[in-house]
Structures are given as C-alpha cells and as structure tokens.
Amino acid sequence: MTEATSLDALRQRWGAVLEVFKAPPPDPLLFRQRVRFVERNIGVWVKLVLAPVIYWYLFNPNAFGALSVPREDVLGYLRTFTLMMTAANIGAGILLWGMDEISTPFLERVVSAISLVDTAFLAAVTLFCGGFDSILYWVFLGLVIRNAAIIPRTEIQVLVNLFVCALYVLSGVLELRLTQVENQVLDSYTPHLESGLGSIDPATEPFESLMLRVLLLLLMTLVCLGLRILIDRQRQREAEAQEFALKQEQLEAAGRLAAEIAHQLKNPLGIINNAAYTLQKTVREGKTITQQISIIREEVARSDRIITDLMGYARLVEGRVERVTLPEIIDQALAVALPPGAGFDIRVHRDIPPALPVLLGQRGHFLEIFTNLFVNAREAMGTQGEIWISARPAPDYAVQVSVRDSGPGIPADVIGRIWESYFTTKDRGTGLGLTIVKHTSEMYGGRVRVESEAGKGATFTVTLPARTLMRLR
Ligand code: ADP
C-alpha cells in the first residue's frame, strides 16, 4: 500500500517535471509568421546568394586557395549531389512562395524536409572544408537555432536537431578517415616521411575539441527548445488575456442590448395585457370581441416568454469568462443529463483527445449546449441506448464536437423545424432546447448542424471557435 503511494508520488513528481517541458499546442498563425520571416524572407535569399559561390567552387575548385580540392571523381559525386539539393530547394522555394495556399500540416512537413536537406548538404560541404575543424561548424549551430524557430512540434524539432548533431559528427569522422587514407597512400609513396607522419594520430588529436563542439550543439538544441517553449507560453498567455477581455466585452455588449430591448418591450406589453383584460371584463356580451381579446392575450403571453428568454441573455453581463476544457464540460453535462443512480441503461462512448484547444467563455453556456444535446439524446432513446461523443480540432483554432445517439432519429418532415423556438414533438417538451444550443453556439461565433435518418439515430455537430482573435486578424 505504502509502496503504491510512493510510486504514485514519484509519478506525480515526474509528471510535474515533464509539465515544465510541455510546449503549448502549436499556433498555426504564429508558425506561418515564423516560416514566412525565417524561410521565405531570409532563407531563400541567402540560398540565392550562396548558390553561385558553391557552383563556382564545384567547377573551379582551384580558385578557392584556402579550401581543399577534392579528387575529380569525388567532385563529380559532389556536383550531382549539389544538383539534387538545388532541385529540392527549388521545389521547396516554390512551395514556400505559395505557402498561403497550402495546409498547415503539409507546410510543417515541407519545413522539416528543408531542414533535413540543408543539413545533408552542409554536412557534405563540411566534409571537404576541414571536417570537425571547419568554420562551417558555426553554420550547424545556426541550423539548430533556425530549426528551433520554425519547427513547431517539440518532438520533431528535437529529432531534426539531433540529426544536425549526428551529421556534423559523421562529416567530421568521414573527413578524418579520408585524411588517414590519404596519408597512408602518401606514406606508401614516400617511405622516408613515414616516421614523421606516423607520430600524428588524427583520430585522437581533435577528440577533446570535438567533444566540446558536439556538446555545444546538444546544449544549443536544449537551450533553444527551452527558450522556444518559454516564448510560446508567454505569447499564449498574452493572446489569452486579450481573448478574455474581448470575449467579456462581446458578451457584455450582447447582454446590455438584450436587457435594454427586454426592458423597453416589457412595459408596453404589460399595459396592453392589462387593457385587454379590462376590455374583456367590460364587453362580456360580445362573443367575437371576447375571442379576439383572447388572441391578444395569448400573443402577449407568447411575446412575454420570448422576452423572458431575452432577459436570460441579459444575465451575460453578470457572467465571467473563464478557461474551460472540453472533457470537464462533457463530464459535467453528462452528470446532469444522465445522473448516476437514475436507472438509465445508456452506454456513453467518448473519443476526446487530451490536446484540444481550450475554450474561453462562460462555463454555464457550454454546459447548457451539451446538457441539452445529451438530454435530447436520452429522451429520444428512452431508458436504453448508446451515445457516442467525439471531439476533434477544427480549422481556424476551433473545436468540433459530435454527439451521436442510437435513438429513432428525426423524421424528414420534422428535421427542418427542430431549431424553431417552441417547436416540440414531446408531450412535455418546451421546444427551447435546440434554440438555446443554436443561439449560444452562434453567440460564440460557432455553429451547429444535424444529420439524421429515421431509424438510424441522430448526430448533432457543434463547432466552437477557441479564439476570436485568430478570425478577426
Ligand atoms: P424539446 O426537447 O423540448 O422538444 P428541443 O428544441 O430540444 O425541444 O427539440 C426539438 C425537437 O427536436 C424535439 O421535440 C425532437 O422532436 C427533436 N429532437 C431533438 N433532438 C433529437 C434527437 N437526438 N433524436 C430525435 N429527435 C430529436
């Protein structure tokens, strides 16, 4: 028992440590801004300037006195490799130019691929420009920083940066090996130099500086990742603060308008109602008049109900905007719609991934949406059945939730009317549930739709934007 408790405590502590390194979910807008700046506005131009220099070296290696001149066959391979890299970069450049037209997941793949291609090319050049001691080592460091800036997903960023470290080591080791082979060939031709060259062991001499360089690369990978997480968290906090203020303001404005309309309409309606009542009392003998007055009173009562709804919106002014996660809202709504111990034999299947954007709004509103959908599903199925709840991130930083039931479905002649206020097919229904679901979703900039076939259950899909700012920009 105590062992289990200490294991739990250890797990919790480990979870808390991991939490520190957990990056906020990638922000597509920010990712695109960074790619546009780093890759399209800087990277492409740098490559355009470097390309002629590289080709000049490949076709006139003797013109670059300081650099080693590869053998002719090696030079041939290098040229082919450079041509392939150039083709890959031209393809990537075209994609970057039209990046507004391509989806974010695809752009993420393009960016990672560009990083890998650049690293491979840099490693090949480093092989002929001094290996471990090459000045190009600093470009490897630059690649690590660049990858940290543009690759949004932590795990991919770490993998790509480890690939950078590995290729630096590989190019250095290969360069050492080539030098060794060359020295051996030289030794065999000039035996009198043997004693002198044999005393230098190129494999051990640069070991310490190599270790330092590799360590620095790994450290840079870690520091850049940490910095990136910190910056992203700070940005997320700022964006959320702005979002909170905006949502609060929007809801308050809607609430004030509703309160004003409700107040202005309530008074005249009250007067009409009183007048009609008095009229009805006075003109008892005229049957037609009494009937018409009854109609007036019924309509007044109907308007009164609508205004009472409107006054519900007026409560928006009092509510508080908060961060709400979908799983907790679903739990709470299920507890209201299917209270444990109430005897419902209804199985609930959930498919809700943990990493969904957080919703910002009044908890009561989200609760109302899902409670109404679950109650409707329960009432449609009776005491037995199944409900499937699934959630997915949707484009533009939104969340899409589907609620499907195994009930009788909605007949074709009813489905067109279900969103109307006071439309109900139930003996004791109010006909307001779905109106509330629709109004509330739309108030948050979302939408709701239904799909159903008689006899095959009904699926209600609600889309709620997690951010308004994203859509306004
Ligand atoms: P109420 O539940 O008070 O009738 P609603 O606005 O919530 O009001 O629903 C309107 C109508 O839509 C219901 O009377 C019912 O006919 C239909 N409906 C809603 N949800 C479902 C569902 N899951 N399955 C079948 N019919 C449904």
Coordinates of C-alpha atoms and ligand atoms in Angstrom, one line a residue:
M1 CA 0.0 0.0 0.0
T2 CA 2.8 2.4 1.0
E3 CA 4.8 1.2 -2.0
A4 CA 1.9 2.1 -4.3
T5 CA 1.6 5.6 -2.6
S6 CA 5.3 6.3 -3.0
L7 CA 5.1 5.2 -6.6
D8 CA 2.1 7.5 -7.2
A9 CA 4.0 10.4 -5.6
L10 CA 7.0 9.6 -7.8
R11 CA 4.8 9.5 -10.9
Q12 CA 3.2 12.8 -9.9
R13 CA 6.6 14.4 -9.4
W14 CA 7.8 13.1 -12.7
G15 CA 4.6 14.4 -14.3
A16 CA 5.3 17.8 -12.8
V17 CA 8.9 17.8 -14.3
L18 CA 7.6 16.8 -17.7
E19 CA 5.0 19.6 -17.5
V20 CA 7.8 22.2 -17.4
F21 CA 9.0 21.0 -20.8
K22 CA 5.5 20.8 -22.3
A23 CA 5.1 23.3 -25.1
P24 CA 1.7 24.9 -25.7
P25 CA -0.2 23.4 -28.7
P26 CA 1.3 24.8 -32.0
D27 CA -0.3 28.0 -33.1
P28 CA -0.8 27.8 -36.9
L29 CA -0.8 31.6 -37.3
L30 CA 2.5 32.1 -35.4
F31 CA 4.1 29.1 -37.2
R32 CA 3.2 30.7 -40.6
Q33 CA 4.6 34.1 -39.5
R34 CA 7.9 32.5 -38.4
V35 CA 8.2 30.4 -41.6
R36 CA 7.4 33.5 -43.7
F37 CA 10.1 35.5 -41.9
V38 CA 12.9 32.9 -41.5
E39 CA 12.5 30.8 -44.6
R40 CA 10.8 33.0 -47.2
N41 CA 12.2 36.4 -46.4
I42 CA 15.7 35.4 -45.3
G43 CA 16.4 31.7 -46.1
V44 CA 15.5 31.8 -49.8
W45 CA 17.7 35.0 -50.4
V46 CA 20.6 33.6 -48.5
K47 CA 20.5 30.5 -50.7
L48 CA 20.2 32.5 -53.8
V49 CA 23.4 34.4 -52.9
L50 CA 25.3 31.2 -51.8
A51 CA 24.3 29.1 -54.8
P52 CA 26.6 30.8 -57.4
V53 CA 29.5 30.7 -54.9
I54 CA 29.0 26.9 -54.4
Y55 CA 28.7 26.2 -58.1
W56 CA 31.8 28.4 -58.8
Y57 CA 33.7 26.2 -56.2
L58 CA 32.4 23.0 -57.7
F59 CA 33.5 23.9 -61.2
N60 CA 36.7 25.9 -60.3
P61 CA 37.9 24.4 -57.0
N62 CA 41.4 25.7 -57.6
A63 CA 40.2 29.3 -57.4
F64 CA 39.5 28.8 -53.7
G65 CA 43.0 28.6 -52.4
A66 CA 42.2 28.0 -48.7
L67 CA 39.8 25.1 -49.4
S68 CA 40.9 21.5 -50.2
V69 CA 40.4 20.4 -53.7
P70 CA 38.6 17.0 -54.0
R71 CA 39.6 14.4 -56.4
E72 CA 37.9 14.6 -59.8
D73 CA 35.6 11.6 -59.3
V74 CA 34.6 12.9 -55.8
L75 CA 34.0 16.2 -57.4
G76 CA 31.6 14.5 -59.8
Y77 CA 29.6 13.0 -57.0
L78 CA 29.5 16.3 -55.2
R79 CA 28.2 18.1 -58.3
T80 CA 25.4 15.5 -58.8
F81 CA 24.6 15.8 -55.1
T82 CA 24.5 19.6 -55.3
L83 CA 22.3 19.5 -58.3
M84 CA 19.8 17.2 -56.4
M85 CA 19.9 19.5 -53.4
T86 CA 19.3 22.5 -55.7
A87 CA 16.3 20.8 -57.3
A88 CA 14.9 20.0 -53.8
N89 CA 15.5 23.6 -52.8
I90 CA 13.8 25.0 -55.9
G91 CA 10.8 22.8 -55.2
A92 CA 10.7 23.9 -51.5
G93 CA 11.1 27.5 -52.6
I94 CA 8.1 27.3 -54.9
L95 CA 6.1 25.7 -52.1
L96 CA 7.2 28.5 -49.7
W97 CA 6.2 31.1 -52.2
G98 CA 2.7 29.7 -52.4
M99 CA 2.6 28.8 -48.7
D100 CA -0.7 30.7 -48.1
E101 CA -2.4 28.1 -50.3
I102 CA -1.1 25.0 -48.6
S103 CA -2.4 23.5 -45.3
T104 CA -0.5 23.9 -42.1
P105 CA 0.3 20.2 -41.6
F106 CA 1.8 20.0 -45.1
L107 CA 3.8 23.2 -44.6
E108 CA 5.2 21.7 -41.3
R109 CA 6.4 18.7 -43.3
V110 CA 7.9 20.9 -46.0
V111 CA 9.8 23.0 -43.4
S112 CA 11.2 19.8 -41.7
A113 CA 12.2 18.4 -45.1
I114 CA 14.0 21.7 -46.0
S115 CA 15.9 21.5 -42.7
L116 CA 17.0 17.9 -43.4
V117 CA 18.1 18.7 -47.0
D118 CA 20.1 21.8 -45.8
T119 CA 21.7 19.7 -43.1
A120 CA 22.7 16.9 -45.5
F121 CA 24.1 19.5 -47.9
L122 CA 26.0 21.3 -45.2
A123 CA 27.5 18.0 -44.0
A124 CA 28.7 17.2 -47.5
V125 CA 30.4 20.6 -47.9
T126 CA 31.9 20.3 -44.4
L127 CA 33.5 17.0 -45.4
F128 CA 35.7 18.9 -47.9
C129 CA 36.1 22.1 -45.9
G130 CA 38.0 20.9 -42.8
G131 CA 35.6 18.4 -41.1
F132 CA 35.5 18.9 -37.4
D133 CA 37.7 22.0 -37.5
S134 CA 35.7 23.6 -40.3
I135 CA 34.4 27.1 -39.9
L136 CA 31.1 25.7 -41.2
Y137 CA 30.6 24.3 -37.7
W138 CA 29.0 27.6 -36.8
V139 CA 26.5 27.1 -39.6
F140 CA 25.4 23.8 -37.9
L141 CA 24.8 25.9 -34.7
G142 CA 22.8 28.4 -36.9
L143 CA 20.7 25.5 -38.3
V144 CA 19.9 24.4 -34.7
I145 CA 18.6 27.9 -33.9
R146 CA 16.7 28.1 -37.2
N147 CA 15.0 24.7 -36.6
A148 CA 14.0 25.8 -33.1
A149 CA 12.4 28.9 -34.6
I150 CA 10.4 27.3 -37.4
I151 CA 9.6 23.6 -36.4
P152 CA 6.6 23.9 -34.2
R153 CA 6.3 20.4 -32.8
T154 CA 8.7 19.7 -29.9
E155 CA 9.4 16.1 -30.8
I156 CA 10.1 16.8 -34.5
Q157 CA 12.3 19.8 -33.6
V158 CA 14.4 17.6 -31.2
L159 CA 14.7 14.8 -33.8
V160 CA 15.8 17.2 -36.6
N161 CA 18.3 18.9 -34.3
L162 CA 19.7 15.6 -33.2
F163 CA 20.0 14.8 -36.9
V164 CA 22.0 18.0 -37.3
C165 CA 24.4 16.9 -34.5
A166 CA 24.7 13.4 -36.0
L167 CA 25.6 14.7 -39.5
Y168 CA 28.2 17.1 -38.1
V169 CA 29.8 14.1 -36.3
L170 CA 29.5 12.0 -39.4
S171 CA 31.1 14.6 -41.7
G172 CA 33.9 15.1 -39.2
V173 CA 34.6 11.3 -38.8
L174 CA 34.5 10.8 -42.6
E175 CA 36.9 13.7 -43.1
L176 CA 39.3 12.2 -40.6
R177 CA 39.1 8.8 -42.2
L178 CA 39.7 10.3 -45.7
T179 CA 42.7 12.2 -44.4
Q180 CA 44.1 9.0 -42.8
V181 CA 43.6 7.1 -46.0
E182 CA 45.3 9.9 -48.0
N183 CA 48.2 9.9 -45.5
Q184 CA 48.6 6.2 -45.8
V185 CA 48.7 6.4 -49.6
L186 CA 51.3 9.3 -49.3
D187 CA 53.3 7.2 -46.8
S188 CA 53.5 4.3 -49.1
Y189 CA 54.9 6.5 -51.9
T190 CA 57.3 8.4 -49.7
P191 CA 58.6 5.9 -47.1
H192 CA 61.3 8.4 -45.9
L193 CA 58.4 10.5 -44.4
E194 CA 56.9 7.6 -42.5
S195 CA 58.5 8.3 -39.1
G196 CA 57.3 11.9 -39.2
L197 CA 53.6 11.4 -40.3
G198 CA 53.2 8.2 -38.3
S199 CA 53.6 10.1 -35.0
I200 CA 50.4 12.1 -35.6
D201 CA 47.2 10.2 -34.8
P202 CA 44.5 12.3 -36.4
A203 CA 41.8 10.1 -34.7
T204 CA 42.8 11.1 -31.2
E205 CA 44.2 14.6 -31.6
P206 CA 40.9 16.6 -32.1
F207 CA 38.9 14.4 -29.7
E208 CA 38.6 17.0 -26.9
S209 CA 37.6 19.8 -29.1
L210 CA 35.3 17.5 -31.0
M211 CA 33.5 16.6 -27.7
L212 CA 33.3 20.2 -26.8
R213 CA 31.7 21.1 -30.2
V214 CA 29.2 18.3 -30.1
L215 CA 28.3 19.1 -26.5
L216 CA 27.8 22.7 -27.6
L217 CA 25.5 21.6 -30.4
L218 CA 23.5 19.4 -28.0
L219 CA 23.3 22.2 -25.4
M220 CA 22.2 24.6 -28.1
T221 CA 19.4 22.1 -29.0
L222 CA 18.2 22.0 -25.4
V223 CA 18.5 25.8 -24.7
C224 CA 16.8 26.7 -28.0
L225 CA 14.0 24.3 -27.2
G226 CA 13.6 25.7 -23.7
L227 CA 13.6 29.3 -24.9
R228 CA 11.1 28.4 -27.6
I229 CA 8.8 26.9 -25.0
L230 CA 9.1 29.9 -22.8
I231 CA 8.4 32.4 -25.6
D232 CA 5.5 30.4 -26.8
R233 CA 4.0 30.1 -23.4
Q234 CA 4.4 33.9 -22.8
R235 CA 2.7 34.6 -26.2
Q236 CA -0.1 32.1 -25.4
R237 CA -0.7 33.9 -22.0
E238 CA -0.8 37.3 -23.8
A239 CA -3.1 36.1 -26.5
E240 CA -5.4 34.5 -23.9
A241 CA -5.5 37.7 -21.8
Q242 CA -6.5 39.7 -25.0
E243 CA -9.1 37.0 -25.8
F244 CA -10.6 37.1 -22.3
A245 CA -11.0 40.8 -22.5
L246 CA -12.6 40.6 -26.0
K247 CA -15.0 37.8 -25.1
Q248 CA -16.0 39.6 -21.9
E249 CA -16.6 42.8 -23.8
Q250 CA -18.6 41.0 -26.6
L251 CA -20.8 39.1 -24.1
E252 CA -21.4 42.2 -22.0
A253 CA -22.4 44.2 -25.1
A254 CA -24.9 41.4 -26.2
G255 CA -26.2 41.3 -22.6
R256 CA -26.7 45.1 -22.4
L257 CA -28.6 45.1 -25.7
A258 CA -30.8 42.2 -24.6
A259 CA -31.5 43.9 -21.3
E260 CA -32.4 47.2 -23.0
I261 CA -34.8 45.5 -25.5
A262 CA -36.4 43.4 -22.9
H263 CA -36.9 46.4 -20.6
Q264 CA -38.4 48.5 -23.4
L265 CA -40.8 45.8 -24.5
K266 CA -41.9 44.5 -21.2
N267 CA -43.6 47.8 -20.1
P268 CA -45.9 48.3 -23.2
L269 CA -46.7 44.6 -23.2
G270 CA -47.8 44.8 -19.6
I271 CA -50.0 47.8 -20.4
I272 CA -51.6 46.0 -23.4
N273 CA -52.2 43.0 -21.3
N274 CA -54.0 45.0 -18.6
A275 CA -56.0 46.9 -21.1
A276 CA -57.1 43.7 -22.8
Y277 CA -58.1 42.2 -19.5
T278 CA -60.2 45.1 -18.6
L279 CA -61.8 45.2 -22.0
Q280 CA -62.6 41.5 -21.8
K281 CA -64.3 42.1 -18.5
T282 CA -66.4 45.1 -19.7
V283 CA -67.5 43.7 -23.0
R284 CA -68.7 40.3 -21.9
E285 CA -71.8 40.1 -24.1
G286 CA -70.0 40.4 -27.5
K287 CA -68.6 36.9 -28.2
T288 CA -66.4 37.8 -31.2
I289 CA -64.7 40.6 -29.3
T290 CA -64.0 38.2 -26.4
Q291 CA -62.4 35.8 -28.8
Q292 CA -60.2 38.4 -30.3
I293 CA -59.2 39.7 -27.0
S294 CA -58.2 36.2 -26.0
I295 CA -55.9 36.0 -29.1
I296 CA -54.4 39.3 -28.0
R297 CA -53.7 37.9 -24.6
E298 CA -52.2 34.6 -26.0
E299 CA -49.9 36.6 -28.2
V300 CA -48.9 38.9 -25.4
A301 CA -48.1 35.8 -23.3
R302 CA -46.0 34.3 -26.1
S303 CA -44.1 37.6 -26.5
D304 CA -43.6 37.7 -22.8
R305 CA -42.0 34.2 -23.0
I306 CA -39.7 35.4 -25.8
I307 CA -38.7 38.4 -23.7
T308 CA -38.1 36.3 -20.7
D309 CA -35.6 34.3 -22.9
L310 CA -34.1 37.6 -24.0
M311 CA -33.7 38.5 -20.4
G312 CA -31.7 35.3 -20.0
Y313 CA -29.2 36.8 -22.3
A314 CA -29.2 39.9 -20.2
R315 CA -27.5 37.7 -17.5
L316 CA -24.5 37.7 -19.8
V317 CA -23.4 40.9 -18.2
E318 CA -23.0 39.1 -14.8
G319 CA -21.2 36.0 -16.1
R320 CA -17.5 35.6 -16.0
V321 CA -15.4 34.4 -18.9
E322 CA -13.0 31.6 -18.0
R323 CA -10.8 28.9 -19.5
V324 CA -12.9 25.8 -20.0
T325 CA -11.6 22.4 -21.1
L326 CA -13.9 20.2 -23.2
P327 CA -13.5 17.0 -21.1
E328 CA -14.6 18.7 -17.9
I329 CA -17.7 20.3 -19.6
I330 CA -18.7 16.9 -21.1
D331 CA -18.3 15.3 -17.7
Q332 CA -20.5 17.9 -16.0
A333 CA -23.1 17.9 -18.7
L334 CA -23.3 14.1 -18.6
A335 CA -23.7 14.2 -14.8
V336 CA -26.7 16.5 -15.3
A337 CA -28.3 14.6 -18.2
L338 CA -27.6 11.0 -17.0
P339 CA -27.3 11.3 -13.3
P340 CA -25.7 8.1 -11.8
G341 CA -28.3 6.1 -10.0
A342 CA -31.2 7.4 -12.1
G343 CA -31.6 4.0 -13.7
F344 CA -30.7 4.8 -17.3
D345 CA -29.2 1.9 -19.2
I346 CA -27.3 4.2 -21.6
R347 CA -23.7 3.5 -22.6
V348 CA -21.5 6.5 -23.3
H349 CA -18.5 6.2 -25.7
R350 CA -16.0 9.0 -25.7
D351 CA -13.4 9.9 -28.2
I352 CA -11.9 13.1 -26.8
P353 CA -8.2 13.7 -27.4
P354 CA -6.5 15.4 -24.5
A355 CA -4.7 18.1 -26.6
L356 CA -7.6 20.1 -27.7
P357 CA -7.6 23.9 -27.7
V358 CA -9.1 25.4 -24.5
L359 CA -12.4 27.2 -24.8
L360 CA -12.8 30.7 -23.5
G361 CA -16.3 31.7 -22.3
Q362 CA -18.9 31.4 -19.6
R363 CA -18.9 27.8 -18.3
G364 CA -22.7 27.9 -18.0
H365 CA -23.1 28.5 -21.7
F366 CA -21.0 25.5 -22.8
L367 CA -22.7 23.4 -20.1
E368 CA -26.2 24.4 -21.4
I369 CA -25.2 23.4 -25.0
F370 CA -24.1 19.9 -24.2
T371 CA -26.7 19.2 -21.5
N372 CA -29.4 20.0 -23.9
L373 CA -27.9 17.7 -26.6
F374 CA -27.5 14.8 -24.1
V375 CA -31.0 15.3 -22.6
N376 CA -32.4 15.2 -26.1
A377 CA -30.5 12.0 -27.0
R378 CA -31.6 10.4 -23.7
E379 CA -35.3 11.4 -24.3
A380 CA -35.1 10.1 -27.9
M381 CA -33.8 6.7 -26.8
G382 CA -35.9 6.1 -23.7
T383 CA -34.1 4.3 -20.9
Q384 CA -31.8 2.2 -23.1
G385 CA -29.2 3.0 -25.8
E386 CA -25.8 4.4 -26.7
I387 CA -24.3 7.8 -27.1
W388 CA -21.0 8.5 -28.9
I389 CA -19.2 11.7 -28.1
S390 CA -16.2 12.6 -30.3
A391 CA -14.2 15.8 -30.4
R392 CA -11.6 17.0 -33.0
P393 CA -9.6 20.2 -33.5
A394 CA -11.1 22.0 -36.5
P395 CA -9.5 24.6 -38.8
D396 CA -9.0 28.2 -37.5
Y397 CA -8.3 27.1 -34.0
A398 CA -11.8 25.7 -33.4
V399 CA -13.1 22.5 -31.7
Q400 CA -15.7 20.3 -33.3
V401 CA -17.8 18.0 -31.1
S402 CA -20.2 15.4 -32.4
V403 CA -22.9 13.8 -30.3
R404 CA -24.5 10.7 -31.9
D405 CA -27.2 8.6 -30.4
S406 CA -28.8 5.2 -31.2
G407 CA -32.3 6.6 -30.9
P408 CA -35.0 6.5 -33.6
G409 CA -33.6 9.6 -35.5
I410 CA -35.5 12.6 -36.7
P411 CA -38.2 12.1 -39.4
A412 CA -37.7 14.1 -42.6
D413 CA -40.8 16.3 -42.0
V414 CA -39.6 17.3 -38.5
I415 CA -35.9 17.9 -39.1
G416 CA -36.4 21.3 -40.9
R417 CA -38.3 22.6 -37.8
I418 CA -36.2 21.5 -34.9
W419 CA -34.3 24.8 -34.5
E420 CA -37.5 26.8 -34.2
S421 CA -38.4 28.2 -30.8
Y422 CA -41.3 26.3 -29.1
F423 CA -41.2 23.5 -31.7
T424 CA -41.5 20.2 -29.9
T425 CA -42.8 16.7 -30.7
K426 CA -42.8 15.7 -27.0
D427 CA -45.8 15.8 -24.7
R428 CA -44.0 17.8 -22.0
G429 CA -41.3 19.5 -24.2
T430 CA -40.7 23.2 -24.3
G431 CA -39.2 23.4 -27.8
L432 CA -36.5 25.6 -26.5
G433 CA -33.5 23.2 -26.0
L434 CA -32.1 23.3 -29.6
T435 CA -32.9 27.0 -29.9
I436 CA -30.6 27.6 -27.0
V437 CA -28.0 25.3 -28.4
K438 CA -28.0 27.2 -31.7
H439 CA -28.1 30.7 -30.2
T440 CA -25.4 30.0 -27.7
S441 CA -23.1 28.4 -30.3
E442 CA -23.6 31.3 -32.7
M443 CA -23.1 33.9 -29.9
Y444 CA -19.5 32.4 -29.6
G445 CA -19.0 32.6 -33.4
G446 CA -19.7 28.8 -33.7
R447 CA -22.3 26.7 -35.5
V448 CA -24.3 23.6 -35.1
R449 CA -25.7 21.1 -37.6
V450 CA -27.7 17.9 -37.5
E451 CA -27.6 14.8 -39.6
S452 CA -30.2 12.1 -39.1
E453 CA -32.1 9.4 -40.9
A454 CA -35.3 8.0 -39.4
G455 CA -34.5 4.8 -37.6
K456 CA -30.7 5.4 -37.6
G457 CA -30.2 7.8 -34.7
A458 CA -29.2 11.5 -34.9
T459 CA -25.8 13.3 -34.9
F460 CA -25.5 16.8 -33.7
T461 CA -22.2 18.5 -34.5
V462 CA -21.2 21.7 -32.7
T463 CA -18.2 23.7 -33.8
L464 CA -16.9 26.3 -31.3
P465 CA -14.0 28.6 -32.0
A466 CA -11.4 28.6 -29.3
R467 CA -10.2 32.0 -30.4
T468 CA -11.9 35.0 -31.9
L469 CA -8.8 37.0 -32.4
M470 CA -7.5 34.5 -34.9
R471 CA -10.5 35.0 -37.1
L472 CA -10.5 38.8 -36.8
R473 CA -6.9 39.2 -38.0
Ligands
ADP1 P1 -37.7 19.7 -26.7 O1 -36.6 18.8 -26.3 O2 -38.3 20.5 -25.6 O3 -38.7 19.1 -27.6 P2 -35.7 20.8 -28.5 O4 -35.6 22.2 -29.1 O5 -34.6 20.4 -27.7 O6 -37.0 20.9 -27.6 O7 -36.0 19.7 -29.6 C1 -36.9 20.0 -30.6 C2 -37.3 18.6 -31.2 O8 -36.2 18.1 -32.0 C3 -37.7 17.6 -30.3 O9 -39.0 17.7 -29.8 C4 -37.5 16.3 -31.1 O10 -38.6 16.0 -31.9 C5 -36.3 16.7 -32.0 N1 -35.0 16.2 -31.5 C6 -34.1 16.8 -30.8 N2 -33.0 16.0 -30.5 C7 -33.3 14.8 -31.0 C8 -32.7 13.5 -31.1 N3 -31.5 13.3 -30.5 N4 -33.3 12.5 -31.7 C9 -34.5 12.6 -32.2 N5 -35.2 13.8 -32.2 C10 -34.6 14.9 -31.6

